[in-house]
């Protein structure tokens, strides 16, 4: 639920005073490295992007001071994740790729990224010993790379990465690694429109993770199932899964990316059920949350679906205003997909106002942007195959983001 400005200000003051007290007592200067869990907790419960960045930066300094390399790599991973959430896929990939190679060296293992273009066998890798924390982080980073590859259109490469991760690590913690890999595979197939196959993988992940893995991960899988049911035209099942995700997150007082997706898919399900007032409520709340955290690409998707609902309700004035806002935002981050989407909505709204010439101009612009999007996707795909990353963008063609990942 949206937090009030007063509560947010109070929380920020409390966090500042807590940090200042820690500084005065030497708490953050390495005298007690057991307190690293406090940083994990503050990061998990951050209520906006500024607060998240603050705690990640503090945690990086603290982990380095303590010499805790496991925590240091974990916090660097979370820092890299911020670029992805803001829609800067190229920077996110470059940052994660560098981190993946470092953690592979730390574990004395080959890089997952180096094996991106072919499958491997267990004999290709050495045994890992008992470094379970390092193993878990390497899995997270590898799946993060596969996620970005999927967003950029490198589906076969993403499948190879996930398959190699499971081959590499399932012997150490079979259920945990397999559950995360099944979730990732479900997201890859769902993003290609193979909804039934995606659903199968998500259900397998849920079967392995329920009651065994952290509830924030289970909430992610529930949200992914909701997305699949949306794609399959089953809004009742979609709403049930989205509410399952929302319930777990509220139970654990977790907000952020997963919380936004839970609200978003609840809104999508309500659209499918024809309950536009409820859909509007969920979309507005999700948009407030995404905007406060600077989740650029998420805000575009949410605002786009809110425009659809407003058009269905006959509120063309606000719909046009939000579509224009989406167009400007999409241009600012060079998201051609959502530029095309906003132009199509604007053409429909113009025609509804009997402004047929203006509607035709918007359609023509949408067509030209669509052609650029196709060309961009072809270049991005070639960039993955060649191992280079020269531009940004999003290859997905549907108005709902694909499945989420275990990060």
Coordinates of N, CA, C and O in Angstrom, one line a residue, residues 57-239:
X57 N 25.4 1.0 -1.1 CA 26.7 1.7 -1.0 C 27.3 1.5 0.4 O 28.6 1.2 0.5
X58 N 26.5 1.7 1.4 CA 27.1 1.5 2.8 C 27.5 0.1 3.0 O 28.6 -0.2 3.6
X59 N 26.7 -0.9 2.5 CA 27.0 -2.3 2.7 C 28.3 -2.7 2.0 O 29.1 -3.5 2.5
X60 N 28.5 -2.1 0.8 CA 29.8 -2.4 0.0 C 31.0 -1.9 0.8 O 32.0 -2.7 0.9
X61 N 30.9 -0.7 1.4 CA 32.0 -0.2 2.2 C 32.3 -1.1 3.4 O 33.4 -1.4 3.8
X62 N 31.2 -1.5 4.1 CA 31.2 -2.3 5.3 C 31.8 -3.7 5.0 O 32.7 -4.1 5.7
X63 N 31.4 -4.3 3.9 CA 31.9 -5.6 3.6 C 33.3 -5.6 3.2 O 34.1 -6.5 3.6
X64 N 33.8 -4.6 2.5 CA 35.2 -4.4 2.2 C 36.0 -4.2 3.4 O 37.1 -4.8 3.6
X65 N 35.5 -3.4 4.4 CA 36.2 -3.1 5.6 C 36.4 -4.4 6.4 O 37.4 -4.7 7.0
X66 N 35.3 -5.3 6.4 CA 35.4 -6.5 7.2 C 36.2 -7.6 6.5 O 36.5 -8.6 7.1
X67 N 36.4 -7.4 5.2 CA 37.1 -8.5 4.4 C 36.2 -9.6 4.1 O 36.6 -10.7 3.8
X68 N 34.8 -9.4 4.2 CA 33.8 -10.4 3.9 C 33.6 -10.4 2.4 O 32.7 -9.7 1.9
X69 N 34.3 -11.2 1.6 CA 34.2 -11.2 0.2 C 32.8 -11.7 -0.3 O 32.3 -11.3 -1.3
X70 N 32.3 -12.7 0.4 CA 30.9 -13.2 0.0 C 29.9 -12.0 0.0 O 29.2 -11.8 -0.9
X71 N 29.9 -11.3 1.1 CA 29.0 -10.2 1.2 C 29.3 -9.1 0.2 O 28.4 -8.5 -0.4
X72 N 30.6 -8.8 0.0 CA 31.0 -7.8 -0.9 C 30.5 -8.1 -2.4 O 29.9 -7.2 -3.0
X73 N 30.6 -9.3 -2.8 CA 30.1 -9.7 -4.1 C 28.6 -9.7 -4.2 O 28.0 -9.3 -5.2
X74 N 28.0 -10.1 -3.1 CA 26.5 -10.0 -3.1 C 26.0 -8.6 -3.2 O 25.1 -8.3 -4.0
X75 N 26.6 -7.7 -2.5 CA 26.2 -6.3 -2.6 C 26.5 -5.7 -4.0 O 25.8 -4.8 -4.5
X76 N 27.6 -6.1 -4.5 CA 27.9 -5.6 -5.9 C 26.9 -6.1 -6.9 O 26.5 -5.4 -7.8
X77 N 26.4 -7.3 -6.7 CA 25.4 -7.9 -7.6 C 24.1 -7.0 -7.4 O 23.5 -6.7 -8.4
X78 N 23.7 -6.7 -6.2 CA 22.5 -5.9 -6.0 C 22.7 -4.5 -6.7 O 21.8 -3.9 -7.2
X79 N 23.9 -4.0 -6.6 CA 24.2 -2.7 -7.2 C 24.1 -2.7 -8.7 O 23.5 -1.8 -9.3
X80 N 24.6 -3.8 -9.3 CA 24.4 -4.0 -10.8 C 23.0 -4.1 -11.2 O 22.6 -3.7 -12.2
X81 N 22.2 -4.7 -10.3 CA 20.8 -4.9 -10.6 C 20.0 -3.6 -10.8 O 19.0 -3.6 -11.5
X82 N 20.5 -2.6 -10.1 CA 19.8 -1.3 -10.2 C 19.7 -0.8 -11.6 O 18.7 -0.2 -12.1
X83 N 20.8 -0.9 -12.4 CA 20.8 -0.5 -13.8 C 19.8 -1.2 -14.6 O 19.1 -0.6 -15.4
X84 N 19.6 -2.5 -14.3 CA 18.6 -3.3 -15.1 C 17.2 -2.7 -14.8 O 16.4 -2.6 -15.7
X85 N 16.9 -2.5 -13.5 CA 15.6 -2.0 -13.1 C 15.3 -0.7 -13.7 O 14.1 -0.3 -13.9
X86 N 16.3 0.1 -14.0 CA 16.1 1.4 -14.6 C 16.1 1.4 -16.1 O 16.0 2.4 -16.8
X87 N 16.2 0.1 -16.7 CA 16.1 0.0 -18.1 C 17.4 0.1 -18.9 O 17.4 0.0 -20.1
X88 N 18.5 0.2 -18.2 CA 19.8 0.3 -18.9 C 20.4 -1.1 -19.0 O 21.3 -1.5 -18.2
X89 N 19.9 -1.9 -20.0 CA 20.3 -3.3 -20.1 C 21.8 -3.5 -20.4 O 22.4 -4.4 -19.9
X90 N 22.3 -2.6 -21.3 CA 23.7 -2.8 -21.7 C 24.6 -2.6 -20.5 O 25.6 -3.4 -20.3
X91 N 24.4 -1.6 -19.7 CA 25.2 -1.3 -18.5 C 25.1 -2.5 -17.5 O 26.1 -2.9 -16.9
X92 N 23.8 -2.9 -17.3 CA 23.6 -4.0 -16.4 C 24.3 -5.3 -16.8 O 24.9 -6.0 -16.0
X93 N 24.3 -5.6 -18.1 CA 25.0 -6.8 -18.6 C 26.5 -6.6 -18.4 O 27.1 -7.6 -17.9
X94 N 27.0 -5.5 -18.8 CA 28.5 -5.3 -18.7 C 28.9 -5.4 -17.2 O 30.0 -6.1 -16.9
X95 N 28.1 -4.8 -16.3 CA 28.5 -4.9 -14.9 C 28.4 -6.3 -14.3 O 29.3 -6.8 -13.6
X96 N 27.3 -7.0 -14.7 CA 27.2 -8.4 -14.2 C 28.2 -9.3 -14.8 O 28.7 -10.3 -14.2
X97 N 28.6 -9.1 -16.1 CA 29.6 -9.9 -16.8 C 30.9 -9.8 -16.1 O 31.6 -10.8 -15.9
X98 N 31.3 -8.6 -15.8 CA 32.6 -8.4 -15.0 C 32.5 -9.1 -13.7 O 33.5 -9.7 -13.2
X99 N 31.4 -9.0 -13.0 CA 31.3 -9.5 -11.6 C 31.3 -11.1 -11.7 O 31.9 -11.7 -10.9
X100 N 30.6 -11.6 -12.8 CA 30.6 -13.1 -12.9 C 32.0 -13.7 -13.1 O 32.3 -14.7 -12.5
X101 N 32.8 -13.0 -13.9 CA 34.1 -13.5 -14.1 C 35.0 -13.4 -12.8 O 35.8 -14.3 -12.5
X102 N 34.7 -12.4 -12.0 CA 35.4 -12.3 -10.7 C 35.0 -13.4 -9.8 O 35.9 -14.0 -9.1
X103 N 33.7 -13.6 -9.7 CA 33.3 -14.7 -8.7 C 33.7 -16.0 -9.2 O 34.0 -16.9 -8.4
X104 N 33.8 -16.2 -10.5 CA 34.3 -17.5 -11.1 C 35.7 -17.7 -10.7 O 36.1 -18.8 -10.2
X105 N 36.5 -16.7 -10.8 CA 37.9 -16.8 -10.3 C 38.0 -17.0 -8.8 O 38.8 -17.8 -8.4
X106 N 37.1 -16.4 -8.1 CA 37.1 -16.5 -6.6 C 36.8 -18.0 -6.3 O 37.4 -18.5 -5.3
X107 N 35.9 -18.6 -7.0 CA 35.6 -20.0 -6.8 C 36.5 -21.0 -7.5 O 36.3 -22.2 -7.4
X108 N 37.5 -20.5 -8.3 CA 38.4 -21.3 -9.0 C 37.6 -22.2 -10.1 O 37.9 -23.4 -10.2
X109 N 36.7 -21.6 -10.7 CA 35.9 -22.3 -11.7 C 35.9 -21.5 -13.0 O 36.1 -20.3 -13.1
X110 N 35.6 -22.2 -14.2 CA 35.4 -21.5 -15.4 C 34.2 -20.5 -15.4 O 33.3 -20.7 -14.6
X111 N 34.2 -19.5 -16.2 CA 33.1 -18.6 -16.2 C 31.9 -19.1 -16.9 O 32.0 -19.8 -18.0
X112 N 30.7 -18.9 -16.3 CA 29.5 -19.4 -17.0 C 29.3 -18.6 -18.3 O 28.9 -19.2 -19.3
X113 N 29.7 -17.3 -18.3 CA 29.5 -16.5 -19.5 C 30.4 -17.1 -20.6 O 29.9 -17.0 -21.8
X114 N 31.5 -17.6 -20.3 CA 32.4 -18.2 -21.4 C 31.8 -19.4 -22.0 O 32.1 -19.7 -23.1
X115 N 30.8 -20.0 -21.3 CA 30.2 -21.2 -21.8 C 28.8 -20.9 -22.4 O 27.9 -21.8 -22.6
X116 N 28.6 -19.6 -22.8 CA 27.2 -19.1 -23.1 C 26.7 -19.7 -24.4 O 25.5 -19.8 -24.6
X117 N 27.6 -20.1 -25.3 CA 27.2 -20.5 -26.6 C 27.1 -22.0 -26.8 O 26.8 -22.5 -27.9
X118 N 27.3 -22.8 -25.8 CA 27.2 -24.3 -25.9 C 26.9 -24.9 -24.6 O 27.1 -24.3 -23.5
X119 N 26.4 -26.1 -24.6 CA 26.1 -26.8 -23.3 C 27.3 -27.6 -22.9 O 28.3 -27.8 -23.6
X120 N 27.4 -27.9 -21.6 CA 28.5 -28.5 -21.0 C 28.1 -29.7 -20.2 O 26.9 -30.0 -20.0
X121 N 29.1 -30.5 -19.8 CA 28.8 -31.7 -19.0 C 29.5 -31.5 -17.6 O 30.4 -30.6 -17.5
X122 N 29.1 -32.2 -16.6 CA 29.7 -32.0 -15.3 C 31.2 -32.2 -15.3 O 32.0 -31.6 -14.5
X123 N 31.8 -33.0 -16.2 CA 33.2 -33.3 -16.3 C 34.0 -32.0 -16.8 O 35.2 -31.9 -16.6
X124 N 33.2 -31.0 -17.3 CA 33.9 -29.8 -17.8 C 34.3 -28.9 -16.6 O 35.1 -27.9 -16.8
X125 N 33.8 -29.2 -15.4 CA 34.0 -28.3 -14.3 C 34.6 -29.1 -13.1 O 34.4 -30.3 -12.9
X126 N 35.4 -28.4 -12.3 CA 35.9 -29.0 -11.1 C 34.9 -29.0 -10.0 O 33.9 -28.3 -10.1
X127 N 35.1 -29.8 -9.0 CA 34.2 -29.8 -7.8 C 34.4 -28.5 -7.1 O 35.5 -27.9 -7.0
X128 N 33.4 -28.1 -6.4 CA 33.3 -26.7 -5.8 C 33.7 -26.7 -4.3 O 33.8 -25.6 -3.7
X129 N 33.8 -27.8 -3.6 CA 34.0 -27.8 -2.2 C 32.8 -27.3 -1.5 O 31.7 -27.6 -1.9
X130 N 33.0 -26.6 -0.3 CA 31.9 -26.3 0.6 C 31.5 -24.8 0.5 O 30.9 -24.3 1.5
X131 N 31.9 -24.1 -0.5 CA 31.7 -22.7 -0.6 C 30.2 -22.4 -1.0 O 30.0 -21.9 -2.1
X132 N 29.3 -22.8 -0.2 CA 27.9 -22.7 -0.6 C 27.4 -21.3 -0.9 O 26.6 -21.0 -1.8
X133 N 27.9 -20.3 -0.1 CA 27.5 -18.9 -0.3 C 28.0 -18.4 -1.6 O 27.2 -17.7 -2.4
X134 N 29.2 -18.7 -2.0 CA 29.8 -18.3 -3.2 C 29.0 -19.0 -4.4 O 28.8 -18.4 -5.4
X135 N 28.7 -20.2 -4.2 CA 27.9 -21.0 -5.2 C 26.6 -20.3 -5.5 O 26.1 -20.1 -6.6
X136 N 25.8 -19.9 -4.4 CA 24.5 -19.3 -4.5 C 24.6 -18.0 -5.3 O 23.8 -17.7 -6.2
X137 N 25.7 -17.2 -5.0 CA 25.9 -15.9 -5.6 C 26.2 -16.1 -7.1 O 25.7 -15.4 -8.0
X138 N 27.0 -17.1 -7.4 CA 27.4 -17.4 -8.8 C 26.1 -17.8 -9.6 O 25.9 -17.4 -10.8
X139 N 25.2 -18.6 -9.0 CA 23.9 -18.9 -9.6 C 23.1 -17.7 -9.9 O 22.6 -17.5 -11.0
X140 N 23.0 -16.8 -8.9 CA 22.3 -15.6 -9.1 C 22.8 -14.7 -10.2 O 22.0 -14.2 -11.1
X141 N 24.1 -14.6 -10.3 CA 24.7 -13.7 -11.3 C 24.5 -14.4 -12.7 O 24.1 -13.7 -13.7
X142 N 24.7 -15.7 -12.8 CA 24.5 -16.4 -14.0 C 23.0 -16.2 -14.5 O 22.8 -15.9 -15.7
X143 N 22.1 -16.3 -13.6 CA 20.7 -16.2 -14.0 C 20.4 -14.7 -14.4 O 19.5 -14.5 -15.2
X144 N 21.0 -13.8 -13.7 CA 20.9 -12.4 -14.1 C 21.3 -12.1 -15.5 O 20.7 -11.4 -16.3
X145 N 22.5 -12.8 -15.9 CA 22.9 -12.6 -17.3 C 22.0 -13.2 -18.2 O 21.7 -12.7 -19.3
X146 N 21.4 -14.4 -17.9 CA 20.4 -15.0 -18.8 C 19.2 -14.2 -18.9 O 18.6 -14.1 -20.0
X147 N 18.8 -13.5 -17.8 CA 17.6 -12.6 -17.9 C 17.8 -11.5 -18.9 O 17.0 -11.2 -19.7
X148 N 19.0 -10.9 -18.8 CA 19.3 -9.7 -19.7 C 19.4 -10.2 -21.2 O 18.9 -9.6 -22.1
X149 N 20.0 -11.4 -21.3 CA 20.1 -12.0 -22.7 C 18.7 -12.2 -23.3 O 18.5 -11.9 -24.5
X150 N 17.8 -12.6 -22.4 CA 16.4 -12.8 -22.9 C 15.7 -11.5 -23.3 O 15.1 -11.4 -24.3
X151 N 15.9 -10.5 -22.5 CA 15.4 -9.2 -22.8 C 15.9 -8.7 -24.1 O 15.3 -7.9 -24.8
X152 N 17.2 -9.0 -24.4 CA 17.8 -8.5 -25.6 C 17.6 -9.4 -26.8 O 18.1 -9.2 -27.9
X153 N 16.8 -10.5 -26.7 CA 16.5 -11.4 -27.8 C 17.4 -12.6 -27.9 O 17.2 -13.4 -28.9
X154 N 18.3 -12.8 -27.0 CA 19.2 -14.0 -27.1 C 18.7 -15.2 -26.4 O 19.2 -15.6 -25.4
X155 N 17.6 -15.8 -26.9 CA 16.8 -16.8 -26.2 C 17.7 -18.1 -26.1 O 17.7 -18.7 -25.0
X156 N 18.3 -18.5 -27.2 CA 19.0 -19.8 -27.1 C 20.2 -19.6 -26.2 O 20.6 -20.6 -25.5
X157 N 20.9 -18.5 -26.2 CA 22.0 -18.2 -25.3 C 21.5 -18.2 -23.9 O 22.2 -18.8 -23.0
X158 N 20.4 -17.7 -23.6 CA 19.8 -17.7 -22.2 C 19.5 -19.1 -21.8 O 19.8 -19.5 -20.6
X159 N 19.0 -19.9 -22.6 CA 18.7 -21.3 -22.3 C 20.0 -22.0 -22.0 O 20.1 -22.8 -21.0
X160 N 21.0 -21.8 -22.8 CA 22.3 -22.4 -22.5 C 22.9 -22.1 -21.2 O 23.4 -22.9 -20.4
X161 N 22.8 -20.8 -20.8 CA 23.3 -20.3 -19.6 C 22.6 -21.0 -18.4 O 23.2 -21.5 -17.5
X162 N 21.3 -21.0 -18.5 CA 20.5 -21.7 -17.4 C 20.8 -23.2 -17.3 O 20.9 -23.7 -16.2
X163 N 20.8 -23.8 -18.4 CA 21.1 -25.3 -18.5 C 22.5 -25.5 -17.9 O 22.7 -26.5 -17.1
X164 N 23.5 -24.7 -18.2 CA 24.8 -24.9 -17.7 C 24.9 -24.7 -16.2 O 25.6 -25.4 -15.4
X165 N 24.1 -23.7 -15.7 CA 24.1 -23.4 -14.2 C 23.5 -24.7 -13.5 O 24.1 -25.1 -12.5
X166 N 22.5 -25.2 -14.0 CA 21.9 -26.4 -13.4 C 22.8 -27.6 -13.4 O 23.0 -28.3 -12.4
X167 N 23.5 -27.8 -14.6 CA 24.5 -28.9 -14.7 C 25.6 -28.7 -13.7 O 26.1 -29.6 -13.0
X168 N 26.0 -27.4 -13.5 CA 27.1 -27.1 -12.7 C 26.9 -27.2 -11.2 O 27.7 -27.7 -10.4
X169 N 25.7 -26.8 -10.7 CA 25.5 -26.7 -9.3 C 24.4 -27.6 -8.7 O 24.3 -27.6 -7.5
X170 N 23.6 -28.3 -9.5 CA 22.5 -29.0 -8.9 C 23.0 -30.1 -8.0 O 22.2 -30.6 -7.1
X171 N 24.2 -30.6 -8.1 CA 24.7 -31.7 -7.2 C 24.9 -31.1 -5.8 O 24.9 -31.9 -4.9
X172 N 25.1 -29.8 -5.7 CA 25.4 -29.3 -4.3 C 24.1 -29.0 -3.6 O 24.0 -29.3 -2.4
X173 N 23.1 -28.5 -4.2 CA 21.9 -28.1 -3.5 C 20.8 -28.3 -4.6 O 20.3 -27.3 -5.1
X174 N 20.4 -29.5 -4.9 CA 19.6 -29.8 -6.0 C 18.3 -29.0 -6.1 O 17.9 -28.4 -7.1
X175 N 17.5 -29.1 -5.0 CA 16.2 -28.4 -5.0 C 16.3 -26.9 -5.2 O 15.6 -26.3 -6.0
X176 N 17.2 -26.3 -4.4 CA 17.3 -24.8 -4.5 C 17.7 -24.4 -5.9 O 17.1 -23.4 -6.5
X177 N 18.8 -25.0 -6.4 CA 19.3 -24.6 -7.7 C 18.3 -24.9 -8.8 O 18.0 -24.1 -9.7
X178 N 17.7 -26.1 -8.7 CA 16.7 -26.5 -9.8 C 15.5 -25.6 -9.8 O 15.0 -25.2 -10.8
X179 N 15.0 -25.2 -8.6 CA 13.9 -24.3 -8.5 C 14.1 -23.0 -9.1 O 13.3 -22.5 -9.9
X180 N 15.3 -22.4 -8.9 CA 15.7 -21.2 -9.5 C 15.8 -21.3 -11.0 O 15.4 -20.4 -11.8
X181 N 16.4 -22.4 -11.4 CA 16.6 -22.6 -12.9 C 15.3 -22.9 -13.6 O 15.1 -22.4 -14.7
X182 N 14.4 -23.6 -13.0 CA 13.1 -23.8 -13.6 C 12.3 -22.5 -13.7 O 11.7 -22.3 -14.7
X183 N 12.4 -21.7 -12.7 CA 11.8 -20.4 -12.8 C 12.4 -19.5 -13.9 O 11.6 -18.9 -14.7
X184 N 13.7 -19.6 -14.1 CA 14.3 -18.8 -15.2 C 13.9 -19.4 -16.5 O 13.6 -18.6 -17.5
X185 N 13.9 -20.7 -16.7 CA 13.5 -21.3 -17.9 C 12.0 -21.0 -18.3 O 11.7 -20.7 -19.4
X186 N 11.2 -20.9 -17.2 CA 9.8 -20.5 -17.5 C 9.7 -19.1 -18.0 O 8.9 -18.8 -18.9
X187 N 10.5 -18.2 -17.5 CA 10.5 -16.8 -17.9 C 11.0 -16.7 -19.4 O 10.5 -15.9 -20.1
X188 N 12.0 -17.5 -19.7 CA 12.6 -17.5 -21.1 C 11.5 -17.9 -22.1 O 11.2 -17.3 -23.1
X189 N 10.8 -19.1 -21.8 CA 9.8 -19.6 -22.7 C 8.6 -18.7 -22.8 O 8.0 -18.4 -23.8
X190 N 8.2 -18.1 -21.6 CA 7.0 -17.2 -21.6 C 7.3 -16.0 -22.4 O 6.4 -15.5 -23.1
X191 N 8.5 -15.5 -22.4 CA 8.9 -14.3 -23.1 C 8.8 -14.5 -24.6 O 8.7 -13.5 -25.4
X192 N 8.8 -15.8 -25.0 CA 8.7 -16.1 -26.5 C 7.3 -16.4 -26.8 O 7.0 -16.8 -28.0
X193 N 6.4 -16.3 -25.9 CA 5.0 -16.6 -26.1 C 4.6 -18.1 -26.0 O 3.5 -18.5 -26.3
X194 N 5.6 -18.9 -25.5 CA 5.3 -20.3 -25.3 C 4.8 -20.5 -23.9 O 5.4 -20.9 -22.9
X195 N 3.5 -20.0 -23.7 CA 2.9 -19.9 -22.4 C 2.8 -21.2 -21.6 O 3.1 -21.3 -20.4
X196 N 2.3 -22.3 -22.3 CA 2.1 -23.5 -21.6 C 3.4 -24.1 -21.1 O 3.5 -24.6 -20.0
X197 N 4.5 -24.0 -21.9 CA 5.8 -24.5 -21.5 C 6.3 -23.7 -20.3 O 6.9 -24.2 -19.4
X198 N 6.1 -22.4 -20.4 CA 6.5 -21.5 -19.3 C 5.8 -21.9 -18.0 O 6.4 -22.0 -16.9
X199 N 4.5 -22.1 -18.1 CA 3.7 -22.5 -17.0 C 4.2 -23.8 -16.4 O 4.3 -23.9 -15.1
X200 N 4.5 -24.8 -17.2 CA 5.0 -26.0 -16.7 C 6.3 -25.8 -15.9 O 6.5 -26.4 -14.8
X201 N 7.2 -25.0 -16.3 CA 8.4 -24.8 -15.6 C 8.2 -24.0 -14.3 O 8.8 -24.3 -13.3
X202 N 7.3 -23.1 -14.3 CA 7.0 -22.3 -13.1 C 6.3 -23.2 -12.1 O 6.6 -23.1 -10.9
X203 N 5.5 -24.1 -12.5 CA 4.8 -25.1 -11.5 C 5.9 -26.0 -10.9 O 5.8 -26.4 -9.8
X204 N 6.8 -26.5 -11.7 CA 7.9 -27.3 -11.2 C 8.7 -26.5 -10.2 O 9.2 -27.1 -9.2
X205 N 9.0 -25.3 -10.5 CA 9.8 -24.4 -9.6 C 9.0 -24.3 -8.3 O 9.6 -24.3 -7.2
X206 N 7.7 -24.0 -8.4 CA 6.9 -23.8 -7.2 C 6.8 -25.1 -6.3 O 6.9 -25.0 -5.1
X207 N 6.8 -26.2 -7.0 CA 6.7 -27.5 -6.2 C 8.0 -27.7 -5.4 O 8.0 -28.2 -4.3
X208 N 9.1 -27.3 -6.0 CA 10.4 -27.5 -5.3 C 10.7 -26.4 -4.2 O 11.4 -26.6 -3.3
X209 N 10.1 -25.2 -4.4 CA 10.4 -24.1 -3.6 C 9.5 -23.8 -2.4 O 9.9 -23.3 -1.4
X210 N 8.2 -24.2 -2.5 CA 7.2 -23.9 -1.5 C 7.7 -24.6 -0.2 O 7.8 -25.8 -0.1
X211 N 7.8 -23.8 0.9 CA 8.2 -24.3 2.2 C 9.7 -24.6 2.3 O 10.1 -25.0 3.4
X212 N 10.5 -24.4 1.3 CA 11.9 -24.7 1.3 C 12.8 -23.5 1.0 O 13.8 -23.4 1.6
X213 N 12.4 -22.7 0.1 CA 13.1 -21.5 -0.3 C 12.5 -20.3 0.3 O 11.4 -20.3 0.8
X214 N 13.3 -19.2 0.4 CA 12.7 -17.9 1.0 C 11.4 -17.5 0.3 O 11.2 -17.7 -0.9
X215 N 10.5 -17.0 1.1 CA 9.2 -16.7 0.6 C 9.2 -15.6 -0.4 O 8.3 -15.5 -1.2
X216 N 10.2 -14.7 -0.5 CA 10.2 -13.7 -1.5 C 10.5 -14.3 -2.9 O 9.9 -13.9 -3.9
X217 N 11.2 -15.4 -2.9 CA 11.4 -16.2 -4.2 C 10.1 -16.9 -4.6 O 9.7 -16.8 -5.7
X218 N 9.4 -17.5 -3.6 CA 8.1 -18.1 -3.9 C 7.1 -17.1 -4.4 O 6.4 -17.4 -5.4
X219 N 7.2 -15.9 -3.9 CA 6.3 -14.8 -4.3 C 6.6 -14.5 -5.8 O 5.7 -14.2 -6.6
X220 N 7.9 -14.5 -6.2 CA 8.3 -14.3 -7.6 C 7.7 -15.3 -8.5 O 7.1 -15.0 -9.6
X221 N 7.7 -16.6 -8.1 CA 7.2 -17.6 -8.9 C 5.7 -17.5 -9.1 O 5.1 -17.7 -10.2
X222 N 5.0 -17.2 -8.0 CA 3.6 -17.0 -8.1 C 3.2 -15.8 -9.1 O 2.3 -15.9 -9.8
X223 N 4.0 -14.8 -9.0 CA 3.8 -13.7 -10.0 C 4.0 -14.1 -11.4 O 3.3 -13.7 -12.3
X224 N 5.0 -15.0 -11.6 CA 5.3 -15.5 -13.0 C 4.1 -16.4 -13.4 O 3.7 -16.3 -14.6
X225 N 3.6 -17.2 -12.5 CA 2.4 -18.0 -12.9 C 1.3 -17.1 -13.3 O 0.5 -17.4 -14.2
X226 N 1.1 -16.0 -12.6 CA 0.0 -15.1 -12.9 C 0.2 -14.6 -14.3 O -0.8 -14.5 -15.1
X227 N 1.4 -14.2 -14.7 CA 1.7 -13.7 -16.0 C 1.3 -14.8 -17.1 O 0.8 -14.5 -18.1
X228 N 1.7 -16.0 -16.8 CA 1.3 -17.1 -17.7 C -0.2 -17.3 -17.9 O -0.7 -17.5 -19.0
X229 N -0.9 -17.2 -16.8 CA -2.3 -17.4 -16.8 C -3.0 -16.2 -17.6 O -4.0 -16.4 -18.3
X230 N -2.4 -15.0 -17.5 CA -2.8 -13.9 -18.3 C -2.7 -14.2 -19.7 O -3.6 -14.0 -20.5
X231 N -1.5 -14.7 -20.1 CA -1.2 -15.1 -21.5 C -2.1 -16.2 -22.0 O -2.4 -16.3 -23.2
X232 N -2.5 -17.1 -21.1 CA -3.4 -18.2 -21.5 C -4.9 -17.8 -21.5 O -5.7 -18.6 -21.8
X233 N -5.2 -16.6 -21.1 CA -6.6 -16.1 -21.1 C -7.4 -16.7 -19.9 O -8.6 -16.9 -20.1
X234 N -6.7 -16.9 -18.8 CA -7.4 -17.4 -17.6 C -7.2 -16.4 -16.5 O -6.4 -16.5 -15.6
X235 N -8.0 -15.3 -16.5 CA -7.9 -14.2 -15.5 C -8.2 -14.6 -14.1 O -7.6 -14.1 -13.2
X236 N -9.1 -15.6 -13.9 CA -9.3 -16.0 -12.5 C -8.1 -16.7 -11.9 O -7.7 -16.4 -10.7
X237 N -7.4 -17.6 -12.6 CA -6.2 -18.2 -12.1 C -5.1 -17.2 -12.0 O -4.3 -17.2 -11.0
X238 N -5.1 -16.2 -12.9 CA -4.0 -15.1 -12.8 C -4.2 -14.3 -11.5 O -3.2 -14.0 -10.9
X239 N -5.5 -14.0 -11.2 CA -5.7 -13.2 -10.0 C -5.4 -13.9 -8.8 O -4.7 -13.4 -7.8

